[in-house]
mmCIF file of C-alpha atoms and ligand atoms in Angstrom:
data_model
loop_
_atom_site.group_PDB
_atom_site.id
_atom_site.type_symbol
_atom_site.label_atom_id
_atom_site.label_comp_id
_atom_site.label_asym_id
_atom_site.label_seq_id
_atom_site.Cartn_x
_atom_site.Cartn_y
_atom_site.Cartn_z
ATOM 1 C CA MET A 91 -17.158 15.358 24.232
ATOM 2 C CA ASN A 92 -17.542 18.457 22.079
ATOM 3 C CA PRO A 93 -15.410 18.214 18.877
ATOM 4 C CA THR A 94 -13.762 21.522 19.795
ATOM 5 C CA ARG A 95 -12.251 19.802 22.848
ATOM 6 C CA LEU A 96 -10.303 17.618 20.431
ATOM 7 C CA GLY A 97 -8.443 20.740 19.308
ATOM 8 C CA THR A 98 -5.249 22.158 20.800
ATOM 9 C CA ASP A 99 -3.805 25.613 21.483
ATOM 10 C CA ALA A 100 -1.194 25.242 18.726
ATOM 11 C CA PRO A 101 -1.480 28.129 16.228
ATOM 12 C CA ASN A 102 -2.634 26.793 12.870
ATOM 13 C CA THR A 103 -0.138 27.682 10.128
ATOM 14 C CA TRP A 104 -1.925 26.152 7.127
ATOM 15 C CA CYS A 105 -2.683 28.660 4.350
ATOM 16 C CA PRO A 106 -6.243 30.069 4.501
ATOM 17 C CA GLY A 107 -8.438 27.932 2.242
ATOM 18 C CA CYS A 108 -6.177 24.854 2.405
ATOM 19 C CA GLY A 109 -8.038 21.557 2.035
ATOM 20 C CA ASN A 110 -6.302 20.263 5.162
ATOM 21 C CA PHE A 111 -8.846 22.181 7.266
ATOM 22 C CA SER A 112 -11.669 19.950 5.987
ATOM 23 C CA ILE A 113 -9.738 16.827 6.866
ATOM 24 C CA LEU A 114 -9.027 18.170 10.355
ATOM 25 C CA ASN A 115 -12.650 19.198 10.973
ATOM 26 C CA GLY A 116 -13.981 15.947 9.536
ATOM 27 C CA ILE A 117 -11.769 13.714 11.647
ATOM 28 C CA LYS A 118 -12.543 15.701 14.803
ATOM 29 C CA THR A 119 -16.251 15.152 14.241
ATOM 30 C CA VAL A 120 -15.756 11.442 13.600
ATOM 31 C CA PHE A 121 -13.509 10.985 16.676
ATOM 32 C CA ASN A 122 -16.148 12.793 18.705
ATOM 33 C CA GLU A 123 -18.902 10.490 17.394
ATOM 34 C CA LEU A 124 -16.800 7.430 18.207
ATOM 35 C CA GLU A 125 -16.681 8.584 21.809
ATOM 36 C CA GLU A 126 -20.350 9.561 22.010
ATOM 37 C CA GLN A 127 -21.389 6.188 20.617
ATOM 38 C CA GLN A 128 -19.035 4.491 23.103
ATOM 39 C CA VAL A 129 -17.054 2.880 20.288
ATOM 40 C CA CYS A 130 -13.742 4.379 21.260
ATOM 41 C CA PRO A 131 -12.755 7.055 23.795
ATOM 42 C CA PRO A 132 -10.083 9.604 22.763
ATOM 43 C CA GLU A 133 -7.489 7.755 24.839
ATOM 44 C CA GLY A 134 -8.109 4.661 22.717
ATOM 45 C CA LEU A 135 -6.988 6.520 19.585
ATOM 46 C CA VAL A 136 -3.481 6.995 18.258
ATOM 47 C CA ILE A 137 -2.665 9.077 15.230
ATOM 48 C CA VAL A 138 0.570 8.947 13.286
ATOM 49 C CA ALA A 139 1.508 11.795 10.943
ATOM 50 C CA GLY A 140 4.332 12.173 8.483
ATOM 51 C CA ILE A 141 6.348 15.019 7.041
ATOM 52 C CA GLY A 142 4.620 17.580 4.851
ATOM 53 C CA CYS A 143 1.950 20.234 5.357
ATOM 54 C CA HIS A 144 -0.470 17.479 6.418
ATOM 55 C CA GLY A 145 1.828 16.422 9.278
ATOM 56 C CA LYS A 146 0.846 19.414 11.383
ATOM 57 C CA ILE A 147 -2.481 17.677 12.006
ATOM 58 C CA ALA A 148 -0.706 15.933 14.893
ATOM 59 C CA ASP A 149 -0.248 19.363 16.517
ATOM 60 C CA TYR A 150 -3.911 20.263 16.089
ATOM 61 C CA LEU A 151 -5.563 17.106 17.473
ATOM 62 C CA ASN A 152 -5.687 16.466 21.188
ATOM 63 C CA VAL A 153 -5.181 12.682 21.031
ATOM 64 C CA ASN A 154 -2.147 10.391 21.366
ATOM 65 C CA SER A 155 0.109 11.140 18.439
ATOM 66 C CA PHE A 156 3.447 10.289 16.878
ATOM 67 C CA TYR A 157 5.367 12.109 14.151
ATOM 68 C CA GLY A 158 6.947 9.637 11.774
ATOM 69 C CA ILE A 159 9.836 10.531 9.521
ATOM 70 C CA HIS A 160 9.238 11.083 5.811
ATOM 71 C CA GLY A 161 7.692 8.028 4.194
ATOM 72 C CA ARG A 162 7.764 6.015 7.434
ATOM 73 C CA THR A 163 4.376 6.712 8.974
ATOM 74 C CA VAL A 164 2.856 3.379 7.984
ATOM 75 C CA PRO A 165 5.429 1.078 9.666
ATOM 76 C CA VAL A 166 5.097 3.108 12.872
ATOM 77 C CA ALA A 167 1.315 2.726 12.723
ATOM 78 C CA GLU A 168 1.701 -1.013 12.069
ATOM 79 C CA GLY A 169 4.031 -1.400 15.047
ATOM 80 C CA ILE A 170 1.617 0.405 17.369
ATOM 81 C CA LYS A 171 -1.319 -1.724 16.205
ATOM 82 C CA ILE A 172 0.550 -5.007 16.541
ATOM 83 C CA ALA A 173 1.794 -4.109 20.043
ATOM 84 C CA ARG A 174 -1.600 -2.745 21.167
ATOM 85 C CA PRO A 175 -4.395 -4.297 19.087
ATOM 86 C CA ASP A 176 -6.955 -2.656 21.402
ATOM 87 C CA LEU A 177 -6.098 0.823 20.054
ATOM 88 C CA LYS A 178 -7.542 2.412 16.911
ATOM 89 C CA VAL A 179 -4.628 3.642 14.821
ATOM 90 C CA VAL A 180 -5.128 6.317 12.174
ATOM 91 C CA CYS A 181 -2.251 7.295 9.975
ATOM 92 C CA PHE A 182 -2.150 10.640 8.125
ATOM 93 C CA ALA A 183 0.284 10.925 5.234
ATOM 94 C CA GLY A 184 0.879 13.124 2.215
ATOM 95 C CA ASP A 185 1.072 11.905 -1.379
ATOM 96 C CA GLY A 186 4.864 12.277 -1.399
ATOM 97 C CA ASP A 187 5.025 10.566 1.971
ATOM 98 C CA ALA A 188 2.707 7.637 1.245
ATOM 99 C CA TYR A 189 2.978 7.168 -2.521
ATOM 100 C CA GLY A 190 6.625 8.215 -2.985
ATOM 101 C CA GLU A 191 9.087 7.523 -0.181
ATOM 102 C CA GLY A 192 6.742 5.170 1.668
ATOM 103 C CA ILE A 193 5.118 3.214 -1.148
ATOM 104 C CA GLU A 194 6.783 -0.075 -0.204
ATOM 105 C CA HIS A 195 5.476 0.214 3.365
ATOM 106 C CA LEU A 196 2.000 0.927 2.076
ATOM 107 C CA ILE A 197 2.065 -2.110 -0.200
ATOM 108 C CA PHE A 198 3.141 -4.470 2.564
ATOM 109 C CA ALA A 199 0.728 -3.055 5.149
ATOM 110 C CA ALA A 200 -2.104 -3.653 2.649
ATOM 111 C CA LYS A 201 -0.819 -7.139 1.826
ATOM 112 C CA ARG A 202 -0.685 -8.038 5.537
ATOM 113 C CA ASN A 203 -4.110 -6.479 6.171
ATOM 114 C CA VAL A 204 -2.922 -4.712 9.314
ATOM 115 C CA ASP A 205 -5.932 -3.060 10.951
ATOM 116 C CA ILE A 206 -4.928 0.577 10.472
ATOM 117 C CA THR A 207 -6.600 3.433 8.592
ATOM 118 C CA VAL A 208 -4.417 5.478 6.255
ATOM 119 C CA ILE A 209 -5.761 8.891 5.230
ATOM 120 C CA VAL A 210 -3.727 10.377 2.397
ATOM 121 C CA HIS A 211 -3.772 14.180 1.981
ATOM 122 C CA ASN A 212 -3.219 13.913 -1.757
ATOM 123 C CA ASN A 213 -2.590 17.465 -2.989
ATOM 124 C CA ARG A 214 -0.528 16.076 -5.874
ATOM 125 C CA SER A 215 2.471 18.284 -5.130
ATOM 126 C CA TYR A 216 5.280 18.498 -2.579
ATOM 127 C CA SER A 217 3.897 21.684 -1.083
ATOM 128 C CA LEU A 218 5.770 22.050 2.209
ATOM 129 C CA THR A 219 9.006 22.233 0.237
ATOM 130 C CA ALA A 220 7.394 24.792 -2.104
ATOM 131 C CA PHE A 221 6.073 22.958 -5.130
ATOM 132 C CA GLN A 222 7.861 19.946 -6.559
ATOM 133 C CA THR A 223 6.349 17.131 -8.641
ATOM 134 C CA SER A 224 4.869 14.285 -6.594
ATOM 135 C CA PRO A 225 3.931 10.713 -7.628
ATOM 136 C CA THR A 226 0.349 11.804 -8.387
ATOM 137 C CA SER A 227 1.102 15.099 -10.185
ATOM 138 C CA ALA A 228 -0.507 15.256 -13.620
ATOM 139 C CA VAL A 229 1.401 14.953 -16.887
ATOM 140 C CA GLY A 230 2.539 18.476 -17.792
ATOM 141 C CA PHE A 231 2.727 19.591 -14.120
ATOM 142 C CA ARG A 232 5.102 22.559 -13.928
ATOM 143 C CA GLY A 233 6.578 22.376 -10.454
ATOM 144 C CA ARG A 234 10.016 23.549 -9.376
ATOM 145 C CA SER A 235 11.522 20.145 -10.124
ATOM 146 C CA THR A 236 9.859 19.995 -13.569
ATOM 147 C CA PRO A 237 9.801 23.580 -14.909
ATOM 148 C CA GLY A 238 9.289 22.266 -18.456
ATOM 149 C CA GLY A 239 6.308 20.130 -17.368
ATOM 150 C CA SER A 240 6.335 16.584 -15.980
ATOM 151 C CA PHE A 241 6.349 13.914 -18.660
ATOM 152 C CA GLU A 242 5.832 10.995 -16.254
ATOM 153 C CA LYS A 243 2.449 9.337 -15.969
ATOM 154 C CA PRO A 244 1.103 9.689 -12.425
ATOM 155 C CA LEU A 245 0.732 6.716 -10.155
ATOM 156 C CA ASN A 246 -2.829 5.509 -9.614
ATOM 157 C CA PRO A 247 -2.521 4.690 -5.912
ATOM 158 C CA LEU A 248 -5.900 3.000 -5.603
ATOM 159 C CA GLU A 249 -4.969 0.586 -8.386
ATOM 160 C CA VAL A 250 -1.695 -0.233 -6.621
ATOM 161 C CA MET A 251 -3.586 -0.780 -3.373
ATOM 162 C CA LEU A 252 -6.174 -3.032 -4.994
ATOM 163 C CA ALA A 253 -3.393 -5.176 -6.426
ATOM 164 C CA SER A 254 -1.813 -5.271 -2.948
ATOM 165 C CA HIS A 255 -4.971 -6.798 -1.392
ATOM 166 C CA ALA A 256 -6.132 -3.746 0.581
ATOM 167 C CA THR A 257 -9.532 -4.569 2.096
ATOM 168 C CA TYR A 258 -11.047 -1.051 2.155
ATOM 169 C CA LEU A 259 -10.405 1.500 -0.596
ATOM 170 C CA ALA A 260 -12.112 4.848 -0.994
ATOM 171 C CA ARG A 261 -11.634 8.350 -2.368
ATOM 172 C CA GLY A 262 -13.034 11.711 -1.272
ATOM 173 C CA THR A 263 -12.223 15.383 -1.759
ATOM 174 C CA SER A 264 -11.558 18.163 0.690
ATOM 175 C CA GLN A 265 -14.612 20.014 -0.633
ATOM 176 C CA GLY A 266 -16.988 17.140 0.113
ATOM 177 C CA LEU A 267 -17.069 16.969 3.900
ATOM 178 C CA PRO A 268 -20.188 14.774 4.450
ATOM 179 C CA LEU A 269 -18.801 12.047 2.175
ATOM 180 C CA LEU A 270 -15.343 12.422 3.674
ATOM 181 C CA MET A 271 -16.689 11.922 7.204
ATOM 182 C CA ARG A 272 -18.621 8.834 6.131
ATOM 183 C CA LEU A 273 -15.471 7.357 4.597
ATOM 184 C CA PHE A 274 -13.377 8.224 7.675
ATOM 185 C CA ARG A 275 -15.941 6.561 9.952
ATOM 186 C CA GLU A 276 -16.211 3.450 7.764
ATOM 187 C CA GLY A 277 -12.439 3.189 7.337
ATOM 188 C CA ILE A 278 -11.810 3.390 11.078
ATOM 189 C CA LEU A 279 -14.529 0.834 11.861
ATOM 190 C CA HIS A 280 -13.365 -1.509 9.083
ATOM 191 C CA ARG A 281 -11.480 -4.534 10.459
ATOM 192 C CA GLY A 282 -8.331 -4.540 8.341
ATOM 193 C CA PHE A 283 -6.267 -2.212 6.206
ATOM 194 C CA ALA A 284 -8.201 0.856 4.996
ATOM 195 C CA LEU A 285 -6.918 3.551 2.662
ATOM 196 C CA ILE A 286 -8.800 6.761 1.947
ATOM 197 C CA ASP A 287 -7.272 8.872 -0.811
ATOM 198 C CA VAL A 288 -8.355 12.478 -0.236
ATOM 199 C CA LEU A 289 -8.002 14.858 -3.173
ATOM 200 C CA GLN A 290 -6.896 17.669 -0.865
ATOM 201 C CA VAL A 291 -6.629 21.012 -2.552
ATOM 202 C CA CYS A 292 -3.454 23.034 -2.022
ATOM 203 C CA VAL A 293 -4.637 26.577 -2.717
ATOM 204 C CA THR A 294 -1.123 27.959 -2.844
ATOM 205 C CA TYR A 295 0.595 25.642 -5.316
ATOM 206 C CA ASN A 296 -1.962 23.373 -6.960
ATOM 207 C CA ASN A 297 -5.391 24.919 -6.713
ATOM 208 C CA LEU A 298 -7.740 22.359 -8.236
ATOM 209 C CA TYR A 299 -10.967 23.470 -6.528
ATOM 210 C CA GLU A 300 -12.608 24.424 -9.805
ATOM 211 C CA TYR A 301 -11.340 21.386 -11.706
ATOM 212 C CA TYR A 302 -12.551 18.939 -9.046
ATOM 213 C CA GLY A 303 -15.804 20.878 -8.698
ATOM 214 C CA LYS A 304 -16.564 20.151 -12.362
ATOM 215 C CA LYS A 305 -15.256 16.587 -12.538
ATOM 216 C CA VAL A 306 -16.206 14.684 -9.405
ATOM 217 C CA TYR A 307 -19.274 12.488 -8.963
ATOM 218 C CA GLU A 308 -20.300 10.066 -6.234
ATOM 219 C CA LEU A 309 -20.362 6.349 -6.977
ATOM 220 C CA LYS A 310 -23.846 4.866 -7.306
ATOM 221 C CA ASP A 311 -24.964 1.426 -8.484
ATOM 222 C CA HIS A 312 -21.508 0.113 -7.724
ATOM 223 C CA ASP A 313 -20.865 -3.152 -5.883
ATOM 224 C CA PRO A 314 -17.806 -2.613 -3.650
ATOM 225 C CA ALA A 315 -17.573 -6.366 -3.031
ATOM 226 C CA ASP A 316 -16.749 -6.958 -6.712
ATOM 227 C CA PRO A 317 -13.001 -6.506 -7.335
ATOM 228 C CA ALA A 318 -13.426 -6.369 -11.139
ATOM 229 C CA ALA A 319 -16.015 -3.581 -10.837
ATOM 230 C CA ALA A 320 -13.754 -1.760 -8.361
ATOM 231 C CA HIS A 321 -10.830 -2.037 -10.772
ATOM 232 C CA ALA A 322 -12.880 -0.668 -13.648
ATOM 233 C CA ARG A 323 -14.071 2.331 -11.600
ATOM 234 C CA ILE A 324 -10.591 3.007 -10.229
ATOM 235 C CA ARG A 325 -9.177 3.060 -13.781
ATOM 236 C CA GLU A 326 -11.761 5.519 -15.111
ATOM 237 C CA TRP A 327 -9.546 8.457 -14.183
ATOM 238 C CA ASP A 328 -5.743 8.303 -14.374
ATOM 239 C CA TYR A 329 -4.943 11.471 -12.354
ATOM 240 C CA THR A 330 -4.325 13.407 -15.585
ATOM 241 C CA SER A 331 -7.169 12.930 -18.076
ATOM 242 C CA ASP A 332 -10.359 14.939 -18.217
ATOM 243 C CA ALA A 333 -12.442 11.875 -17.353
ATOM 244 C CA PRO A 334 -15.041 12.119 -14.571
ATOM 245 C CA ILE A 335 -13.585 11.425 -11.130
ATOM 246 C CA ALA A 336 -15.451 8.858 -9.047
ATOM 247 C CA LEU A 337 -15.684 9.399 -5.291
ATOM 248 C CA GLY A 338 -16.830 7.023 -2.572
ATOM 249 C CA LEU A 339 -16.177 3.440 -1.607
ATOM 250 C CA PHE A 340 -14.543 1.452 -4.432
ATOM 251 C CA TYR A 341 -13.746 -1.805 -2.676
ATOM 252 C CA ARG A 342 -14.374 -3.569 0.614
ATOM 253 C CA SER A 343 -13.784 -7.168 1.613
ATOM 254 C CA GLU A 344 -13.674 -9.153 4.838
ATOM 255 C CA ALA A 345 -10.488 -10.982 5.778
ATOM 256 C CA PRO A 346 -8.726 -11.735 9.067
ATOM 257 C CA SER A 347 -6.394 -8.931 10.061
ATOM 258 C CA PHE A 348 -2.670 -9.438 10.551
ATOM 259 C CA GLU A 349 -3.049 -9.057 14.334
ATOM 260 C CA GLU A 350 -5.711 -11.760 14.514
ATOM 261 C CA LYS A 351 -3.473 -14.191 12.658
ATOM 262 C CA PHE A 352 -0.419 -13.089 14.618
ATOM 263 C CA ALA A 353 -1.966 -13.441 18.106
ATOM 264 C CA PRO A 354 -1.782 -17.272 18.388
ATOM 265 C CA SER A 355 1.909 -17.169 17.503
ATOM 266 C CA ARG A 356 2.463 -14.987 20.571
ATOM 267 C CA ALA A 357 1.217 -17.714 22.915
ATOM 268 C CA GLY A 358 4.042 -18.741 25.186
ATOM 269 C CA VAL A 359 5.943 -15.514 24.599
ATOM 270 C CA PRO A 360 6.633 -13.951 28.028
ATOM 271 C CA ASP A 361 4.286 -11.097 28.944
ATOM 272 C CA ARG A 362 6.681 -8.202 28.475
ATOM 273 C CA ASP A 363 4.437 -5.678 30.228
ATOM 274 C CA ALA A 364 4.089 -7.906 33.287
ATOM 275 C CA ALA A 365 7.862 -8.356 33.335
ATOM 276 C CA ILE A 366 8.350 -4.582 33.229
ATOM 277 C CA ARG A 367 5.806 -4.097 36.031
ATOM 278 C CA ARG A 368 7.582 -6.681 38.221
ATOM 279 C CA PHE A 369 10.914 -4.990 37.519
ATOM 280 C CA LEU A 370 9.544 -1.576 38.470
ATOM 281 C CA GLU A 371 7.926 -2.943 41.645
ATOM 282 C CA ARG A 372 11.235 -4.454 42.721
ATOM 283 C CA SER A 373 13.057 -1.183 41.960
ATOM 284 C CA ILE A 374 10.774 1.027 44.074
HETATM 285 FE FE1 LIG B 163 -2.119 23.763 2.358
HETATM 286 FE FE2 LIG B 163 -0.679 24.093 0.152
HETATM 287 FE FE3 LIG B 163 -0.555 25.899 2.090
HETATM 288 FE FE4 LIG B 163 0.530 23.483 2.413
HETATM 289 S S1 LIG B 163 1.175 25.065 0.938
HETATM 290 S S2 LIG B 163 -0.729 24.581 3.919
HETATM 291 S S3 LIG B 163 -0.938 22.179 1.314
HETATM 292 S S4 LIG B 163 -2.370 25.396 0.847
#
């Protein structure tokens, strides 16, 4: 399949230059590769999107999709994966969505190691609602909800996820498409809970292209199997300071997924799909 066939006719309403375009183009290419390499056809994919500018990605991708309500994308993705372990489930969420309203869901999905991939469009602002402070906004951020400047320290989501036993943790930026595609591919193929924090630039309200351009570097000589090393690298930058910003894979470990552990407990439970089929056959 050509990646363009994964697009739709829906008019794209993102602002020109928005970092969401990179995420959309990157995921289309990766979905296309998954089909070409016979890993997963488009009908074996389900995406879940939340509320925010990012959520429109569900309109622009021609695969099975579900719009969750604000902060509730992750439990929907978990439910789909547990009901249909054969599907690859990719969840798109914003920083307000995932790290604000939905943080408890994120923590428990990581703790359970449900085999879903969460891609966070982290523009560090509530942009759809026109510029309020989000959980990852920097100290001093002057949004509409903090006109005098935010005095709260931002959340370091990767640190929270590491403490919650996530088994794949990475960060990319919307300007770095080759790295982003590698992380998307790895996250989707990883067996267990994967989170990719994407520093997605919002050109309209929080244009950090130049700042990220000067600060980011790609992790090298880093052992992602070492949780202490991962913690140290994750703590280098606190989403406010002028420290260099590491990109790439911070942490990866192997552990049975929730579905694998859950499957034996389903033995003896009536086959619901077969029961529905029998019911429909009798009704026709
Ligand atoms: Fe992108 Fe920001 Fe425009 Fe939303 S407001 S579409 S995040 S540039």
